């Protein structure tokens, strides 16, 4: 594995008295699949929110390819190649499936956002350019035959996959997913796993927050375990599964699904 694409040092996010993230540090090698696990409220989503720029940290440092990005907005980070999906699905449910993916491309195309809803000049031109690429992504994610359906009419699992396609349209180098397997059936989880492995083969770095341990243990190069906003343990799937602290705080509880 090559050098670290992300380096986090003493990262903290406090909301008043709540120490959602409290002094965590980790390094993520480029082209690896890193997962973050831990009980509910451990600070996993907040960590993704800090890495992606949804929140600015209370203190600490985030370096991307050796450059500090702490103060950059979510939008600026997407331009640098950092993309993510959210724990709660955030699609444009009234738009078609393919238009949701095309909206993901707009970051690189300077289209006024209202033109997605009221098609006009730039959008119409851009749509043609992006259509083929969007269909490729939909094919990759198993939704090509649903391209013209309304996003809101898709099953829950398909909506989650569509979120992934839309985030991939921004052409990320680091791709973060917050509980992508939540609500998916076993077949869908298997498919998700195969897609994430393919993305890794295409030189993407993946950061996965997940409670589905079958997925985590099958896919992770490294697992970072959090509890109460703090570091608890990190290691390979085998090391994490046999660590008494991790078992006591998380794996032995009902929070982790196997
Ligand atoms: N915007 C916010 N304002 C106040 N408190 C917050 C905010 N966001 C998160 N928290 C608190 O920070 C802590 C960590 O939350 P976070 O959502 O990061 O946990 P999580 O590990 O993702 O949990 P889950 O597995 O349930 O998704 C929780 O106590 C939560 O209530
Ligand atoms: Mg969460």
XYZ file of C-alpha atoms and ligand atoms in Angstrom:
290
model
C 0.000 0.000 0.000
C 1.150 3.532 -0.773
C 1.411 6.638 1.372
C -1.301 8.182 3.525
C -3.977 10.120 1.692
C -5.558 11.341 4.938
C -3.939 12.109 8.248
C -6.019 13.101 11.253
C -4.373 14.402 14.410
C -6.044 15.104 17.769
C -9.354 15.855 16.095
C -12.100 17.223 18.357
C -15.689 18.311 17.820
C -17.573 19.514 20.846
C -21.215 20.590 20.801
C -21.472 22.582 24.008
C -20.773 19.987 26.680
C -21.098 17.026 24.280
C -17.688 15.737 23.213
C -18.874 14.060 20.006
C -15.294 13.543 18.822
C -12.589 13.954 21.399
C -8.969 13.763 20.325
C -8.829 11.021 17.710
C -5.846 10.451 15.413
C -5.449 8.089 12.475
C -3.746 7.713 9.121
C -5.428 6.299 6.046
C -3.203 4.765 3.368
C -4.206 5.642 -0.178
C -6.184 2.934 -1.933
C -7.228 1.204 1.272
C -10.632 0.393 2.717
C -10.819 1.837 6.215
C -13.855 1.245 8.362
C -14.949 3.081 11.477
C -17.092 1.138 13.928
C -18.425 1.645 17.434
C -21.648 1.868 19.448
C -24.445 4.355 18.735
C -23.319 7.856 19.588
C -19.617 6.916 19.424
C -18.872 9.831 17.079
C -18.580 7.981 13.764
C -20.910 10.213 11.731
C -19.408 13.301 13.335
C -15.981 12.082 12.217
C -17.238 11.767 8.617
C -18.845 15.197 8.953
C -15.471 16.614 9.986
C -13.563 14.858 7.204
C -16.062 15.969 4.564
C -16.431 19.554 5.798
C -20.032 19.438 7.037
C -18.600 20.564 10.393
C -15.412 22.442 11.144
C -13.425 20.924 14.017
C -13.239 22.449 17.475
C -9.525 21.641 17.334
C -7.089 19.285 15.678
C -5.890 18.765 12.153
C -7.007 16.984 8.972
C -4.436 16.631 6.219
C -5.301 15.476 2.707
C -2.252 14.498 0.667
C -0.136 16.301 3.250
C -2.065 19.601 3.068
C -4.243 20.820 5.912
C -7.911 21.095 4.831
C -9.495 21.945 8.215
C -11.061 25.192 7.111
C -12.236 24.158 3.639
C -15.978 23.888 2.973
C -17.730 20.688 1.920
C -17.929 22.058 -1.614
C -14.199 22.813 -1.765
C -13.409 19.334 -0.473
C -15.613 17.723 -3.131
C -13.538 19.610 -5.702
C -10.396 18.125 -4.156
C -11.852 14.635 -4.551
C -13.499 13.947 -1.189
C -17.090 12.718 -1.482
C -19.549 11.035 0.849
C -23.006 9.642 1.321
C -25.156 10.384 4.357
C -26.666 8.191 7.066
C -30.091 9.603 6.129
C -30.787 9.387 2.400
C -30.579 12.785 0.708
C -31.857 12.387 -2.845
C -33.840 14.768 -5.031
C -36.804 12.449 -4.760
C -38.977 14.248 -7.304
C -36.249 14.080 -9.976
C -35.569 11.025 -12.138
C -32.892 8.525 -11.182
C -30.578 9.667 -13.971
C -31.053 13.352 -13.135
C -29.947 12.645 -9.584
C -26.673 11.272 -10.943
C -26.307 14.118 -13.435
C -26.700 16.533 -10.514
C -23.605 14.885 -9.035
C -21.601 15.886 -12.091
C -22.565 19.545 -11.787
C -19.754 20.204 -9.353
C -17.389 20.124 -12.327
C -19.675 21.992 -14.735
C -20.781 25.309 -13.202
C -24.480 24.896 -13.903
C -26.880 27.097 -11.937
C -28.613 24.671 -9.655
C -32.163 25.869 -10.456
C -31.697 24.607 -14.011
C -32.066 21.049 -12.720
C -35.639 21.889 -11.897
C -36.390 24.309 -14.761
C -34.234 23.042 -17.633
C -32.442 25.858 -19.493
C -29.337 26.479 -21.655
C -26.342 25.254 -19.674
C -28.240 22.361 -18.164
C -29.577 21.099 -21.488
C -26.095 21.140 -23.042
C -24.530 19.564 -19.990
C -27.200 16.919 -19.660
C -26.332 15.475 -23.045
C -22.647 15.420 -22.149
C -23.251 13.767 -18.805
C -25.944 11.332 -19.824
C -23.624 8.623 -21.107
C -21.389 8.831 -18.037
C -24.419 8.825 -15.745
C -25.772 5.695 -17.426
C -22.387 4.022 -16.976
C -22.521 4.780 -13.264
C -26.099 3.537 -13.022
C -25.041 0.349 -14.771
C -22.170 -0.055 -12.299
C -24.553 0.334 -9.379
C -27.276 -1.897 -10.881
C -29.862 0.780 -11.655
C -29.521 1.333 -15.395
C -32.965 -0.065 -16.178
C -34.509 2.363 -13.675
C -32.809 5.470 -15.120
C -36.059 7.242 -15.976
C -38.032 6.368 -12.870
C -38.636 8.922 -10.146
C -35.952 8.591 -7.461
C -38.576 8.656 -4.727
C -40.333 5.619 -6.199
C -37.282 3.339 -5.813
C -37.030 0.767 -3.042
C -35.030 1.805 0.000
C -32.033 -0.322 -1.060
C -32.063 1.155 -4.554
C -32.227 4.689 -3.155
C -29.110 3.942 -1.124
C -27.341 2.670 -4.245
C -28.449 5.763 -6.143
C -26.895 7.955 -3.470
C -23.642 6.103 -4.091
C -23.890 6.664 -7.864
C -24.531 10.363 -7.327
C -21.534 10.727 -5.022
C -19.364 8.791 -7.504
C -20.354 11.289 -10.203
C -18.172 13.839 -8.398
C -15.210 11.562 -9.251
C -13.873 11.137 -5.716
C -10.440 9.950 -4.706
C -11.622 9.462 -1.139
C -15.148 8.095 -0.849
C -16.869 8.035 2.531
C -20.062 6.119 3.206
C -22.163 6.421 6.351
C -24.028 3.155 6.981
C -24.660 2.261 3.328
C -25.832 -1.242 4.289
C -28.525 -0.041 6.704
C -31.836 -1.504 5.555
C -30.301 -3.595 2.743
C -31.043 -7.308 2.404
C -28.246 -9.902 2.192
C -28.166 -9.931 -1.613
C -27.949 -6.131 -1.699
C -25.164 -6.156 0.893
C -23.204 -8.676 -1.206
C -23.638 -6.472 -4.255
C -22.568 -3.373 -2.313
C -19.478 -5.249 -1.129
C -18.525 -6.233 -4.673
C -18.916 -2.629 -5.859
C -16.774 -1.222 -3.060
C -14.036 -3.742 -3.854
C -14.176 -2.746 -7.520
C -13.861 0.921 -6.575
C -10.801 0.099 -4.517
C -9.317 -1.633 -7.561
C -9.918 1.617 -9.449
C -7.583 3.379 -6.979
C -10.207 4.828 -4.701
C -9.725 5.133 -0.951
C -12.840 4.149 0.951
C -13.896 5.112 4.450
C -16.872 3.133 5.612
C -18.933 3.689 8.760
C -21.044 0.605 9.284
C -22.844 -1.533 11.875
C -23.078 -4.538 9.527
C -20.143 -6.616 10.731
C -20.393 -9.152 7.908
C -19.656 -6.333 5.477
C -16.989 -4.726 7.670
C -15.090 -7.917 8.445
C -15.134 -9.010 4.809
C -14.011 -5.779 3.288
C -11.866 -3.773 5.713
C -8.108 -3.479 5.415
C -8.076 -1.650 8.746
C -10.750 -1.012 11.357
C -10.801 2.010 13.653
C -12.969 1.528 16.726
C -14.465 4.515 18.542
C -16.359 4.790 21.802
C -17.652 7.973 23.459
C -15.897 10.138 20.883
C -12.541 8.554 21.620
C -10.183 6.002 20.153
C -10.784 2.515 21.527
C -8.729 0.227 19.280
C -7.534 -0.187 15.727
C -6.334 -3.179 13.744
C -7.146 -5.793 11.164
C -10.578 -7.486 11.165
C -9.110 -10.497 13.005
C -7.445 -8.315 15.643
C -10.613 -6.280 16.198
C -12.860 -9.344 16.431
C -10.736 -10.899 19.158
C -10.044 -7.755 21.175
C -11.748 -7.929 24.593
C -12.223 -4.136 24.824
C -14.015 -4.046 21.451
C -16.138 -7.052 22.338
C -17.150 -5.487 25.663
C -17.922 -2.033 24.234
C -19.507 -3.034 20.948
C -19.278 -6.458 19.314
C -20.884 -8.223 22.255
C -23.785 -5.766 22.323
C -26.888 -5.598 20.138
C -25.594 -2.590 18.191
C -23.410 -4.627 15.853
C -25.330 -6.738 13.351
C -23.673 -9.941 12.189
N -25.192 18.650 15.647
C -25.092 18.109 16.858
N -25.409 18.813 17.957
C -25.298 18.276 19.190
N -24.877 17.026 19.442
C -24.544 16.275 18.382
C -24.636 16.759 17.045
N -24.236 15.779 16.199
C -23.922 14.730 16.972
N -24.113 15.014 18.283
C -23.867 14.123 19.420
O -22.558 13.634 19.281
C -22.472 12.265 19.659
C -21.927 11.447 18.511
O -22.903 11.411 17.474
P -22.670 10.673 16.087
O -23.874 10.947 15.268
O -21.359 11.086 15.535
O -22.626 9.159 16.539
P -22.526 7.845 15.637
O -21.324 7.095 16.091
O -22.629 8.181 14.211
O -23.827 7.039 16.107
P -24.824 6.081 15.248
O -24.165 4.723 15.185
O -26.058 6.036 16.104
O -25.063 6.699 13.922
C -23.873 11.868 20.101
O -23.947 12.014 21.500
C -24.751 12.875 19.400
O -25.945 13.086 20.105
Mg -23.974 7.809 12.720
